Amino acid sequence: MAEINGGEVRSDYASLAPHYDPVYDAGYSNRVGEIAIVRGLVGSFKPEAQSLLELGTGTGAILKGFEGLVDELVGLDLSPEMLEQARKNVPAAEFVEGDMSEFELDRKFDVIVCLFDSINHLRNFEEWENTFRRTQQHLDESGIFIFDVATPGLVQGLAEGDKPKSWPIDGGTYSVTIEQMDDNHYVARFKLAMDQPDGSVAEIAAGSIYETVYPIEDIKAAAGEHFELLLDFEAVNILVDKKLEPATDNSRHPIFVYEKRQ
């Protein structure tokens, strides 16, 4: 795993970026629900928020959900290709190319969010710790930080599946196979195939997305050095069972709400 920990491996965001929204809208219908959850959390814990920064903004889906609610919207992402899509989707927002574990924007925000498991795209736990530190530095006093994670249990379950996970999109099929590389690293190998006018099927995008997973208690301990925990819960239970349950290593999609430590 040295090449991942050393930072030499980067995920194939460029090939996925033009297709990201149709792929994930088709395969993850809960995206709408998760955006509603985050809007509700900001409304509950920071209703006066006038500025919001999203780390790992991707194509800007979260920021778009805050249009008209928060005056200053800023998205940061490592992939210029993702940012190109985001600028089309949310023209009123500002977008910055950068690494969430190293960013410096010389300003502070009422709210910082990092969602859709974006923090898992960091390559090692030191980068997680650096992200928490940078986030704390960019929050206003009493500002809040909301992030979610993919857990070890979720990833292990996906990696042990017998078949690639796939779903149809308009005019084609997207498939992904999860491979666990060690206790903390895994790779999602994706393919996007589209139907052609002559009746054939052509692969138009393929690549690998590298991610990391860590025990929930380790994540909370690292975040706790900079923030006060306000809430942690299993998002899927909220969306499906309406139950507010604390996150565990086997949760499918936990969300954490932190306040900047005074």
Backbone as CSV, one residue per row, in Angstrom:
resi,resn,N_x,N_y,N_z,CA_x,CA_y,CA_z,C_x,C_y,C_z
1,MET,0.812,-1.226,0.000,0.000,0.000,0.000,0.842,1.271,0.000
2,ALA,2.167,1.122,-0.143,3.033,2.294,-0.013,2.693,3.370,-1.035
3,GLU,2.359,2.963,-2.236,2.122,3.966,-3.262,0.858,4.766,-2.997
4,ILE,-0.139,4.171,-2.320,-1.330,4.934,-1.949,-1.012,5.846,-0.778
5,ASN,-0.395,5.285,0.280,-0.050,6.104,1.434,0.905,7.225,1.065
6,GLY,1.772,6.946,0.081,2.727,7.954,-0.348,2.137,8.993,-1.276
7,GLY,0.924,8.792,-1.704,0.243,9.804,-2.498,0.470,9.689,-3.991
8,GLU,0.981,8.573,-4.465,1.277,8.454,-5.879,0.059,8.034,-6.702
9,VAL,-0.942,7.473,-6.075,-2.124,6.990,-6.787,-3.256,8.002,-6.670
10,ARG,-3.832,8.360,-7.791,-5.005,9.230,-7.786,-6.148,8.515,-8.495
11,SER,-7.344,8.755,-8.015,-8.513,8.117,-8.604,-8.837,8.732,-9.964
12,ASP,-9.602,7.964,-10.746,-9.935,8.374,-12.112,-11.195,9.229,-12.141
13,TYR,-11.114,10.404,-11.513,-12.268,11.292,-11.502,-12.531,11.881,-12.880
14,ALA,-11.481,12.063,-13.662,-11.634,12.746,-14.947,-12.572,11.990,-15.873
15,SER,-12.412,10.674,-15.956,-13.247,9.900,-16.872,-14.680,9.758,-16.377
16,LEU,-14.865,9.861,-15.049,-16.203,9.707,-14.488,-16.996,11.012,-14.477
17,ALA,-16.300,12.146,-14.409,-16.959,13.433,-14.177,-18.117,13.746,-15.126
18,PRO,-17.981,13.572,-16.448,-19.098,13.934,-17.335,-20.345,13.077,-17.143
19,HIS,-20.169,11.911,-16.511,-21.277,10.966,-16.356,-21.743,10.841,-14.906
20,TYR,-21.108,11.579,-14.010,-21.325,11.365,-12.581,-22.782,11.550,-12.170
21,ASP,-23.389,12.648,-12.578,-24.753,12.933,-12.124,-25.777,11.914,-12.631
22,PRO,-25.828,11.597,-13.914,-26.804,10.574,-14.337,-26.552,9.215,-13.705
23,VAL,-25.267,8.863,-13.501,-24.948,7.578,-12.881,-25.449,7.527,-11.444
24,TYR,-25.147,8.546,-10.675,-25.505,8.504,-9.258,-26.949,8.872,-8.988
25,ASP,-27.557,9.653,-9.842,-28.989,9.891,-9.696,-29.778,8.607,-9.933
26,ALA,-29.294,7.788,-10.883,-29.978,6.529,-11.181,-29.707,5.465,-10.126
27,GLY,-28.485,5.432,-9.604,-28.115,4.346,-8.703,-28.325,4.625,-7.242
28,TYR,-28.340,5.902,-6.855,-28.465,6.257,-5.442,-29.604,7.257,-5.273
29,SER,-30.809,6.737,-5.254,-31.977,7.609,-5.161,-32.028,8.362,-3.847
30,ASN,-31.273,7.883,-2.828,-31.281,8.558,-1.534,-30.519,9.881,-1.537
31,ARG,-29.868,10.206,-2.646,-29.145,11.485,-2.685,-30.078,12.643,-2.364
32,VAL,-31.289,12.607,-2.864,-32.246,13.677,-2.590,-32.568,13.722,-1.100
33,GLY,-32.759,12.539,-0.503,-33.048,12.482,0.922,-31.900,12.971,1.767
34,GLU,-30.682,12.623,1.373,-29.513,13.048,2.134,-29.328,14.559,2.068
35,ILE,-29.586,15.137,0.905,-29.502,16.592,0.790,-30.529,17.246,1.700
36,ALA,-31.718,16.679,1.766,-32.756,17.217,2.651,-32.332,17.097,4.112
37,ILE,-31.689,15.986,4.469,-31.202,15.815,5.839,-30.197,16.907,6.189
38,VAL,-29.256,17.153,5.289,-28.219,18.151,5.569,-28.825,19.547,5.659
39,ARG,-29.764,19.843,4.792,-30.441,21.135,4.902,-31.138,21.268,6.252
40,GLY,-31.746,20.183,6.711,-32.403,20.207,8.008,-31.419,20.387,9.145
41,LEU,-30.245,19.766,9.047,-29.230,19.905,10.091,-28.712,21.340,10.165
42,VAL,-28.473,21.948,9.022,-28.037,23.344,9.036,-29.138,24.228,9.602
43,GLY,-30.379,23.954,9.227,-31.495,24.727,9.760,-31.643,24.579,11.262
44,SER,-31.286,23.417,11.802,-31.425,23.173,13.240,-30.251,23.717,14.045
45,PHE,-29.025,23.546,13.535,-27.835,23.870,14.315,-27.200,25.207,13.946
46,LYS,-27.488,25.720,12.746,-26.913,27.004,12.336,-27.887,27.721,11.407
47,PRO,-29.084,28.036,11.897,-30.111,28.612,11.013,-29.744,29.981,10.459
48,GLU,-28.823,30.685,11.134,-28.431,32.016,10.676,-27.290,31.981,9.675
49,ALA,-26.883,30.797,9.226,-25.717,30.654,8.354,-25.850,31.500,7.081
50,GLN,-24.776,32.221,6.784,-24.723,33.020,5.564,-23.610,32.575,4.620
51,SER,-22.770,31.621,5.072,-21.677,31.139,4.229,-21.490,29.644,4.451
52,LEU,-21.244,28.925,3.355,-21.098,27.472,3.425,-20.025,27.031,2.440
53,LEU,-19.093,26.234,2.932,-18.041,25.643,2.123,-18.256,24.142,2.058
54,GLU,-18.212,23.580,0.848,-18.290,22.137,0.706,-16.944,21.590,0.256
55,LEU,-16.412,20.639,1.022,-15.176,19.952,0.681,-15.509,18.716,-0.147
56,GLY,-14.772,18.501,-1.219,-15.100,17.391,-2.112,-16.442,17.614,-2.774
57,THR,-16.623,18.779,-3.338,-17.947,19.181,-3.835,-18.404,18.381,-5.046
58,GLY,-17.470,17.757,-5.774,-17.879,16.986,-6.951,-18.582,17.860,-7.971
59,THR,-19.781,17.473,-8.352,-20.535,18.235,-9.351,-21.471,19.273,-8.729
60,GLY,-21.342,19.494,-7.421,-22.074,20.584,-6.778,-23.490,20.286,-6.337
61,ALA,-23.862,19.015,-6.195,-25.247,18.682,-5.852,-25.664,19.249,-4.501
62,ILE,-24.770,19.182,-3.518,-25.095,19.710,-2.193,-25.248,21.225,-2.253
63,LEU,-24.327,21.898,-2.896,-24.408,23.358,-2.981,-25.695,23.796,-3.666
64,LYS,-26.079,23.075,-4.690,-27.320,23.417,-5.391,-28.506,23.334,-4.439
65,GLY,-28.450,22.390,-3.485,-29.517,22.256,-2.505,-29.619,23.431,-1.545
66,PHE,-28.571,24.263,-1.500,-28.581,25.422,-0.604,-28.769,26.746,-1.347
67,GLU,-28.999,26.683,-2.641,-29.277,27.907,-3.384,-30.509,28.594,-2.807
68,GLY,-30.393,29.889,-2.570,-31.510,30.648,-2.017,-31.614,30.573,-0.510
69,LEU,-30.858,29.692,0.123,-30.886,29.553,1.584,-29.652,30.158,2.250
70,VAL,-28.506,30.064,1.573,-27.248,30.587,2.091,-26.644,31.501,1.032
71,ASP,-26.215,32.684,1.440,-25.761,33.684,0.483,-24.460,33.293,-0.211
72,GLU,-23.473,32.858,0.568,-22.143,32.576,0.028,-21.923,31.067,-0.039
73,LEU,-21.821,30.538,-1.247,-21.625,29.105,-1.467,-20.295,28.894,-2.167
74,VAL,-19.444,28.061,-1.562,-18.121,27.792,-2.112,-17.904,26.283,-2.131
75,GLY,-17.415,25.767,-3.249,-17.111,24.352,-3.358,-15.642,24.137,-3.668
76,LEU,-15.031,23.175,-2.995,-13.623,22.843,-3.208,-13.508,21.393,-3.634
77,ASP,-12.725,21.130,-4.672,-12.536,19.767,-5.136,-11.176,19.648,-5.796
78,LEU,-10.619,18.439,-5.742,-9.307,18.175,-6.327,-9.367,18.000,-7.837
79,SER,-10.550,17.652,-8.355,-10.688,17.311,-9.772,-11.187,18.498,-10.599
80,PRO,-10.381,18.998,-11.534,-10.868,20.085,-12.399,-12.037,19.657,-13.267
81,GLU,-12.088,18.372,-13.610,-13.185,17.875,-14.439,-14.506,17.891,-13.666
82,MET,-14.465,17.516,-12.402,-15.660,17.599,-11.566,-16.094,19.054,-11.405
83,LEU,-15.133,19.931,-11.189,-15.455,21.351,-11.012,-16.055,21.955,-12.271
84,GLU,-15.627,21.469,-13.412,-16.220,21.951,-14.673,-17.717,21.663,-14.705
85,GLN,-18.107,20.472,-14.244,-19.526,20.126,-14.183,-20.237,20.955,-13.121
86,ALA,-19.573,21.155,-11.984,-20.185,21.900,-10.890,-20.497,23.342,-11.288
87,ARG,-19.608,23.964,-12.025,-19.834,25.354,-12.447,-21.056,25.470,-13.357
88,LYS,-21.310,24.426,-14.130,-22.510,24.410,-14.971,-23.760,24.215,-14.120
89,ASN,-23.647,23.368,-13.096,-24.810,23.038,-12.269,-25.182,24.140,-11.293
90,VAL,-24.178,24.860,-10.777,-24.437,25.890,-9.760,-23.658,27.150,-10.138
91,PRO,-24.106,27.882,-11.138,-23.335,29.036,-11.616,-23.186,30.142,-10.586
92,ALA,-24.059,30.194,-9.584,-23.973,31.256,-8.585,-22.914,30.979,-7.528
93,ALA,-22.425,29.743,-7.450,-21.437,29.377,-6.437,-20.028,29.659,-6.940
94,GLU,-19.116,29.737,-6.000,-17.683,29.876,-6.312,-17.020,28.510,-6.148
95,PHE,-16.133,28.161,-7.058,-15.476,26.864,-6.983,-13.962,27.031,-7.011
96,VAL,-13.307,26.211,-6.188,-11.855,26.291,-6.017,-11.267,24.901,-6.183
97,GLU,-10.243,24.794,-7.000,-9.538,23.513,-7.144,-8.529,23.381,-6.010
98,GLY,-8.625,22.299,-5.252,-7.708,22.124,-4.144,-7.942,20.833,-3.402
99,ASP,-7.006,20.500,-2.549,-7.007,19.285,-1.738,-7.606,19.611,-0.376
100,MET,-8.622,18.873,0.049,-9.279,19.180,1.324,-8.356,19.015,2.527
101,SER,-7.269,18.277,2.377,-6.346,18.091,3.500,-5.264,19.170,3.541
102,GLU,-5.260,20.087,2.559,-4.202,21.094,2.492,-4.712,22.495,2.173
103,PHE,-6.020,22.695,2.071,-6.536,23.962,1.527,-6.304,25.141,2.458
104,GLU,-6.169,26.325,1.870,-6.064,27.593,2.585,-6.783,28.653,1.767
105,LEU,-7.925,29.131,2.282,-8.763,30.075,1.540,-8.743,31.486,2.117
106,ASP,-8.053,31.670,3.255,-7.925,32.998,3.867,-9.271,33.627,4.214
107,ARG,-10.239,32.794,4.567,-11.526,33.288,5.058,-12.196,32.176,5.848
108,LYS,-13.270,32.551,6.538,-13.955,31.583,7.394,-15.422,31.471,7.009
109,PHE,-16.024,30.366,7.438,-17.387,30.032,7.030,-18.235,29.659,8.242
110,ASP,-19.538,29.907,8.102,-20.471,29.498,9.152,-20.641,27.982,9.182
111,VAL,-20.612,27.372,8.005,-20.829,25.928,7.870,-19.828,25.364,6.876
112,ILE,-19.252,24.211,7.212,-18.444,23.437,6.270,-19.015,22.035,6.225
113,VAL,-19.201,21.504,5.027,-19.750,20.157,4.873,-18.819,19.331,3.997
114,CYS,-18.862,18.022,4.197,-18.096,17.074,3.386,-18.935,15.799,3.332
115,LEU,-19.600,15.588,2.186,-20.650,14.573,2.128,-20.458,13.593,0.971
116,PHE,-21.386,12.642,0.879,-21.317,11.559,-0.107,-19.996,10.792,0.014
117,ASP,-19.557,10.598,1.275,-18.343,9.832,1.568,-17.096,10.458,0.959
118,SER,-17.097,11.752,0.708,-15.946,12.384,0.059,-14.681,12.277,0.897
119,ILE,-14.828,12.301,2.229,-13.637,12.244,3.079,-12.933,10.905,2.951
120,ASN,-13.669,9.867,2.549,-13.042,8.557,2.354,-12.078,8.538,1.170
121,HIS,-12.124,9.540,0.326,-11.223,9.587,-0.823,-9.823,10.042,-0.431
122,LEU,-9.636,10.459,0.809,-8.293,10.749,1.293,-7.500,9.457,1.389
123,ARG,-6.175,9.544,1.270,-5.363,8.355,1.068,-4.821,7.720,2.345
124,ASN,-4.855,8.420,3.459,-4.355,7.867,4.713,-4.932,8.674,5.867
125,PHE,-4.774,8.162,7.088,-5.426,8.807,8.223,-4.801,10.164,8.552
126,GLU,-3.543,10.336,8.218,-2.921,11.642,8.429,-3.658,12.714,7.628
127,GLU,-4.094,12.370,6.417,-4.852,13.328,5.619,-6.222,13.595,6.234
128,TRP,-6.841,12.583,6.844,-8.092,12.817,7.580,-7.837,13.835,8.697
129,GLU,-6.786,13.615,9.475,-6.473,14.515,10.593,-6.179,15.922,10.089
130,ASN,-5.453,16.029,8.978,-5.168,17.345,8.409,-6.450,18.038,7.944
131,THR,-7.382,17.270,7.396,-8.657,17.846,6.966,-9.426,18.411,8.143
132,PHE,-9.463,17.683,9.252,-10.134,18.196,10.449,-9.460,19.487,10.924
133,ARG,-8.143,19.514,10.889,-7.414,20.707,11.335,-7.706,21.894,10.426
134,ARG,-7.638,21.672,9.119,-7.917,22.754,8.179,-9.363,23.240,8.292
135,THR,-10.277,22.318,8.490,-11.680,22.697,8.636,-11.876,23.575,9.853
136,GLN,-11.277,23.198,10.970,-11.390,23.991,12.198,-10.868,25.405,11.969
137,GLN,-9.772,25.526,11.234,-9.177,26.835,10.970,-10.057,27.705,10.080
138,HIS,-10.924,27.084,9.285,-11.763,27.837,8.346,-13.190,28.046,8.844
139,LEU,-13.476,27.655,10.068,-14.813,27.863,10.636,-14.853,29.132,11.478
140,ASP,-15.941,29.886,11.339,-16.195,30.986,12.262,-16.439,30.433,13.663
141,GLU,-16.355,31.316,14.643,-16.677,30.905,16.009,-18.096,30.336,16.043
142,SER,-18.248,29.211,16.703,-19.509,28.470,16.791,-19.973,27.931,15.439
143,GLY,-19.080,27.913,14.442,-19.426,27.312,13.159,-19.568,25.811,13.291
144,ILE,-20.267,25.192,12.334,-20.496,23.753,12.411,-19.890,23.041,11.200
145,PHE,-19.517,21.791,11.445,-18.919,20.922,10.431,-19.769,19.658,10.348
146,ILE,-20.250,19.360,9.148,-21.084,18.174,8.918,-20.378,17.297,7.893
147,PHE,-20.164,16.022,8.251,-19.573,15.117,7.276,-20.131,13.717,7.460
148,ASP,-20.027,12.918,6.404,-20.442,11.525,6.483,-19.287,10.632,6.043
149,VAL,-19.419,9.334,6.292,-18.343,8.409,5.958,-18.906,7.087,5.447
150,ALA,-18.082,6.395,4.675,-18.294,4.979,4.421,-17.579,4.218,5.526
151,THR,-18.218,3.220,6.084,-17.677,2.505,7.237,-16.965,1.218,6.819
152,PRO,-16.121,0.659,7.716,-15.479,-0.630,7.413,-16.491,-1.735,7.121
153,GLY,-17.587,-1.765,7.872,-18.586,-2.799,7.660,-19.260,-2.702,6.314
154,LEU,-19.588,-1.480,5.901,-20.215,-1.276,4.594,-19.299,-1.749,3.477
155,VAL,-18.055,-1.327,3.531,-17.117,-1.656,2.461,-16.829,-3.155,2.420
156,GLN,-16.666,-3.757,3.588,-16.413,-5.195,3.620,-17.576,-5.955,3.001
157,GLY,-18.797,-5.530,3.299,-19.963,-6.184,2.723,-20.013,-6.051,1.221
158,LEU,-19.667,-4.872,0.708,-19.653,-4.663,-0.733,-18.548,-5.483,-1.397
159,ALA,-17.379,-5.547,-0.739,-16.260,-6.281,-1.317,-16.513,-7.777,-1.350
160,GLU,-17.299,-8.288,-0.411,-17.560,-9.724,-0.342,-18.728,-10.158,-1.224
161,GLY,-19.365,-9.221,-1.898,-20.464,-9.571,-2.785,-19.992,-10.449,-3.933
162,ASP,-20.840,-11.345,-4.376,-20.468,-12.298,-5.420,-20.401,-11.667,-6.809
163,LYS,-21.160,-10.589,-7.026,-21.239,-10.018,-8.362,-20.985,-8.511,-8.304
164,PRO,-20.536,-7.939,-9.427,-20.413,-6.475,-9.472,-21.778,-5.824,-9.261
165,LYS,-21.774,-4.714,-8.571,-23.009,-3.964,-8.409,-23.231,-3.153,-9.688
166,SER,-24.419,-3.222,-10.240,-24.675,-2.493,-11.484,-26.103,-1.988,-11.499
167,TRP,-26.342,-0.969,-12.322,-27.694,-0.462,-12.497,-27.796,0.232,-13.854
168,PRO,-28.996,0.264,-14.398,-29.186,0.913,-15.704,-29.235,2.422,-15.567
169,ILE,-28.698,3.095,-16.538,-28.907,4.532,-16.689,-29.499,4.741,-18.078
170,ASP,-29.880,5.945,-18.382,-30.514,6.215,-19.669,-29.565,5.838,-20.808
171,GLY,-29.904,4.781,-21.524,-29.113,4.378,-22.669,-27.892,3.542,-22.372
172,GLY,-27.796,3.016,-21.148,-26.610,2.232,-20.850,-26.651,1.585,-19.482
173,THR,-25.488,1.132,-19.031,-25.370,0.445,-17.754,-24.078,0.864,-17.060
174,TYR,-24.183,1.076,-15.757,-23.010,1.386,-14.930,-22.790,0.221,-13.981
175,SER,-21.541,-0.200,-13.841,-21.230,-1.284,-12.913,-19.982,-0.939,-12.122
176,VAL,-19.921,-1.457,-10.891,-18.764,-1.195,-10.035,-18.468,-2.440,-9.209
177,THR,-17.200,-2.775,-9.092,-16.736,-3.882,-8.281,-15.826,-3.340,-7.191
178,ILE,-16.100,-3.713,-5.946,-15.311,-3.249,-4.807,-14.267,-4.306,-4.448
179,GLU,-13.038,-3.876,-4.341,-11.948,-4.780,-3.946,-11.283,-4.226,-2.688
180,GLN,-11.275,-5.016,-1.621,-10.615,-4.590,-0.394,-9.128,-4.916,-0.482
181,MET,-8.295,-3.905,-0.311,-6.861,-4.071,-0.488,-6.162,-4.403,0.831
182,ASP,-6.616,-3.824,1.919,-6.170,-4.176,3.266,-7.233,-3.659,4.224
183,ASP,-6.948,-3.610,5.516,-7.970,-3.225,6.494,-8.494,-1.811,6.264
184,ASN,-7.686,-0.949,5.686,-8.057,0.459,5.573,-8.229,0.967,4.148
185,HIS,-7.768,0.217,3.158,-7.810,0.689,1.779,-8.645,-0.232,0.903
186,TYR,-9.388,0.377,0.004,-10.122,-0.403,-0.984,-10.207,0.376,-2.285
187,VAL,-10.590,-0.317,-3.331,-10.691,0.313,-4.639,-12.014,-0.089,-5.274
188,ALA,-12.683,0.864,-5.859,-13.908,0.617,-6.613,-13.578,0.745,-8.091
189,ARG,-13.724,-0.344,-8.831,-13.418,-0.340,-10.262,-14.742,-0.216,-11.024
190,PHE,-14.874,0.858,-11.768,-16.149,1.143,-12.427,-16.034,1.045,-13.937
191,LYS,-17.186,0.763,-14.571,-17.304,0.747,-16.023,-18.648,1.345,-16.411
192,LEU,-18.649,2.124,-17.449,-19.873,2.690,-17.994,-19.968,2.282,-19.456
193,ALA,-21.009,1.544,-19.790,-21.218,1.074,-21.166,-22.510,1.667,-21.702
194,MET,-22.485,2.121,-22.943,-23.646,2.758,-23.545,-24.054,2.039,-24.826
195,ASP,-25.367,1.955,-25.035,-25.901,1.353,-26.268,-25.572,2.258,-27.463
196,GLN,-25.208,1.618,-28.554,-24.847,2.344,-29.767,-25.961,2.234,-30.808
197,PRO,-26.028,3.175,-31.747,-27.086,3.147,-32.775,-27.128,1.851,-33.581
198,ASP,-25.987,1.185,-33.733,-25.974,-0.048,-34.523,-26.354,-1.279,-33.710
199,GLY,-26.756,-1.059,-32.449,-27.164,-2.173,-31.599,-26.059,-2.753,-30.750
200,SER,-24.841,-2.297,-30.934,-23.731,-2.774,-30.117,-23.681,-2.002,-28.798
201,VAL,-22.810,-2.440,-27.920,-22.600,-1.778,-26.636,-21.131,-1.379,-26.544
202,ALA,-20.868,-0.126,-26.225,-19.500,0.375,-26.167,-19.170,0.854,-24.761
203,GLU,-18.000,0.484,-24.280,-17.518,0.982,-22.991,-16.969,2.381,-23.214
204,ILE,-17.565,3.368,-22.559,-17.147,4.749,-22.796,-16.382,5.352,-21.631
205,ALA,-16.394,4.682,-20.481,-15.627,5.173,-19.337,-15.321,4.006,-18.414
206,ALA,-14.113,4.015,-17.856,-13.712,2.988,-16.906,-12.570,3.541,-16.072
207,GLY,-12.453,3.041,-14.865,-11.375,3.521,-14.020,-11.480,2.975,-12.615
208,SER,-10.651,3.515,-11.748,-10.582,3.061,-10.365,-10.689,4.245,-9.419
209,ILE,-11.480,4.072,-8.382,-11.620,5.073,-7.316,-11.052,4.468,-6.042
210,TYR,-10.003,5.068,-5.511,-9.360,4.566,-4.301,-9.911,5.296,-3.082
211,GLU,-10.216,4.544,-2.027,-10.764,5.138,-0.817,-10.186,4.468,0.425
212,THR,-10.369,5.126,1.563,-9.904,4.593,2.835,-11.060,4.529,3.829
213,VAL,-10.999,3.567,4.740,-11.990,3.442,5.807,-11.258,3.252,7.129
214,TYR,-11.857,3.771,8.196,-11.265,3.663,9.530,-12.371,3.461,10.557
215,PRO,-12.035,2.883,11.712,-13.040,2.682,12.760,-13.679,4.003,13.179
216,ILE,-14.962,3.943,13.460,-15.709,5.143,13.837,-15.087,5.827,15.047
217,GLU,-14.683,5.059,16.041,-14.123,5.673,17.246,-12.819,6.398,16.957
218,ASP,-12.017,5.894,16.020,-10.786,6.598,15.642,-11.111,7.917,14.957
219,ILE,-12.128,7.899,14.099,-12.541,9.126,13.411,-13.058,10.156,14.412
220,LYS,-13.885,9.728,15.335,-14.452,10.649,16.325,-13.371,11.204,17.251
221,ALA,-12.380,10.374,17.583,-11.291,10.844,18.436,-10.471,11.916,17.723
222,ALA,-10.188,11.713,16.419,-9.419,12.695,15.660,-10.198,13.994,15.486
223,ALA,-11.475,13.883,15.167,-12.307,15.080,15.022,-12.469,15.794,16.352
224,GLY,-12.525,15.018,17.441,-12.731,15.598,18.769,-11.595,16.472,19.254
225,GLU,-10.445,16.405,18.596,-9.349,17.293,18.965,-9.617,18.734,18.537
226,HIS,-10.572,18.921,17.628,-10.823,20.252,17.081,-12.275,20.716,17.241
227,PHE,-13.191,19.774,17.513,-14.614,20.100,17.527,-15.312,19.440,18.717
228,GLU,-16.503,19.961,19.003,-17.404,19.339,19.972,-18.474,18.580,19.198
229,LEU,-18.659,17.316,19.527,-19.656,16.509,18.831,-21.057,16.916,19.261
230,LEU,-21.892,17.233,18.300,-23.278,17.592,18.579,-24.224,16.430,18.299
231,LEU,-23.906,15.632,17.262,-24.829,14.563,16.872,-24.100,13.594,15.950
232,ASP,-24.325,12.290,16.163,-23.910,11.308,15.162,-25.029,10.295,15.022
233,PHE,-25.293,9.880,13.787,-26.435,8.994,13.564,-26.288,8.264,12.246
234,GLU,-27.033,7.195,12.113,-27.064,6.368,10.912,-28.087,6.941,9.941
235,ALA,-27.589,7.555,8.861,-28.472,8.265,7.941,-29.493,7.347,7.281
236,VAL,-29.077,6.122,6.959,-29.994,5.211,6.280,-31.189,4.899,7.166
237,ASN,-30.962,4.762,8.475,-32.088,4.515,9.388,-33.067,5.683,9.382
238,ILE,-32.535,6.892,9.284,-33.405,8.066,9.246,-34.241,8.051,7.969
239,LEU,-33.597,7.713,6.855,-34.291,7.739,5.575,-35.302,6.614,5.429
240,VAL,-34.980,5.444,5.996,-35.805,4.264,5.779,-36.689,3.951,6.975
241,ASP,-36.075,3.874,8.162,-36.805,3.435,9.350,-37.223,4.573,10.273
242,LYS,-36.782,5.789,9.972,-37.101,6.967,10.788,-36.541,6.854,12.200
243,LYS,-35.478,6.075,12.378,-34.872,5.896,13.695,-33.562,6.671,13.780
244,LEU,-33.350,7.336,14.911,-32.117,8.068,15.152,-31.202,7.180,15.990
245,GLU,-30.246,6.511,15.321,-29.361,5.584,16.012,-27.915,6.024,15.838
246,PRO,-27.093,5.927,16.903,-25.677,6.320,16.800,-24.927,5.463,15.788
247,ALA,-23.912,6.043,15.204,-23.114,5.356,14.195,-22.261,4.262,14.811
248,THR,-22.068,3.183,14.061,-21.155,2.107,14.429,-20.311,1.759,13.202
249,ASP,-19.356,0.861,13.395,-18.516,0.434,12.276,-19.303,-0.325,11.218
250,ASN,-20.498,-0.773,11.557,-21.332,-1.498,10.603,-22.456,-0.649,10.032
251,SER,-22.496,0.622,10.399,-23.499,1.504,9.811,-23.262,1.623,8.318
252,ARG,-24.336,1.831,7.594,-24.205,1.974,6.150,-23.789,3.382,5.753
253,HIS,-24.249,4.373,6.502,-23.987,5.746,6.083,-24.173,6.709,7.256
254,PRO,-23.227,6.760,8.183,-23.366,7.675,9.314,-23.010,9.118,8.956
255,ILE,-23.686,10.031,9.626,-23.437,11.464,9.483,-23.067,12.019,10.853
256,PHE,-22.112,12.959,10.868,-21.663,13.570,12.111,-21.852,15.087,12.013
257,VAL,-22.285,15.674,13.125,-22.400,17.123,13.218,-21.501,17.590,14.366
258,TYR,-20.569,18.468,14.064,-19.640,18.985,15.053,-19.716,20.509,15.105
259,GLU,-19.397,21.050,16.254,-19.297,22.487,16.420,-17.837,22.837,16.728
260,LYS,-17.376,23.944,16.201,-16.003,24.379,16.450,-15.775,24.522,17.948
261,ARG,-14.698,23.931,18.423,-14.377,23.989,19.857,-14.046,25.414,20.262
262,GLN,-14.640,25.854,21.357,-14.430,27.227,21.826,-13.110,27.351,22.579
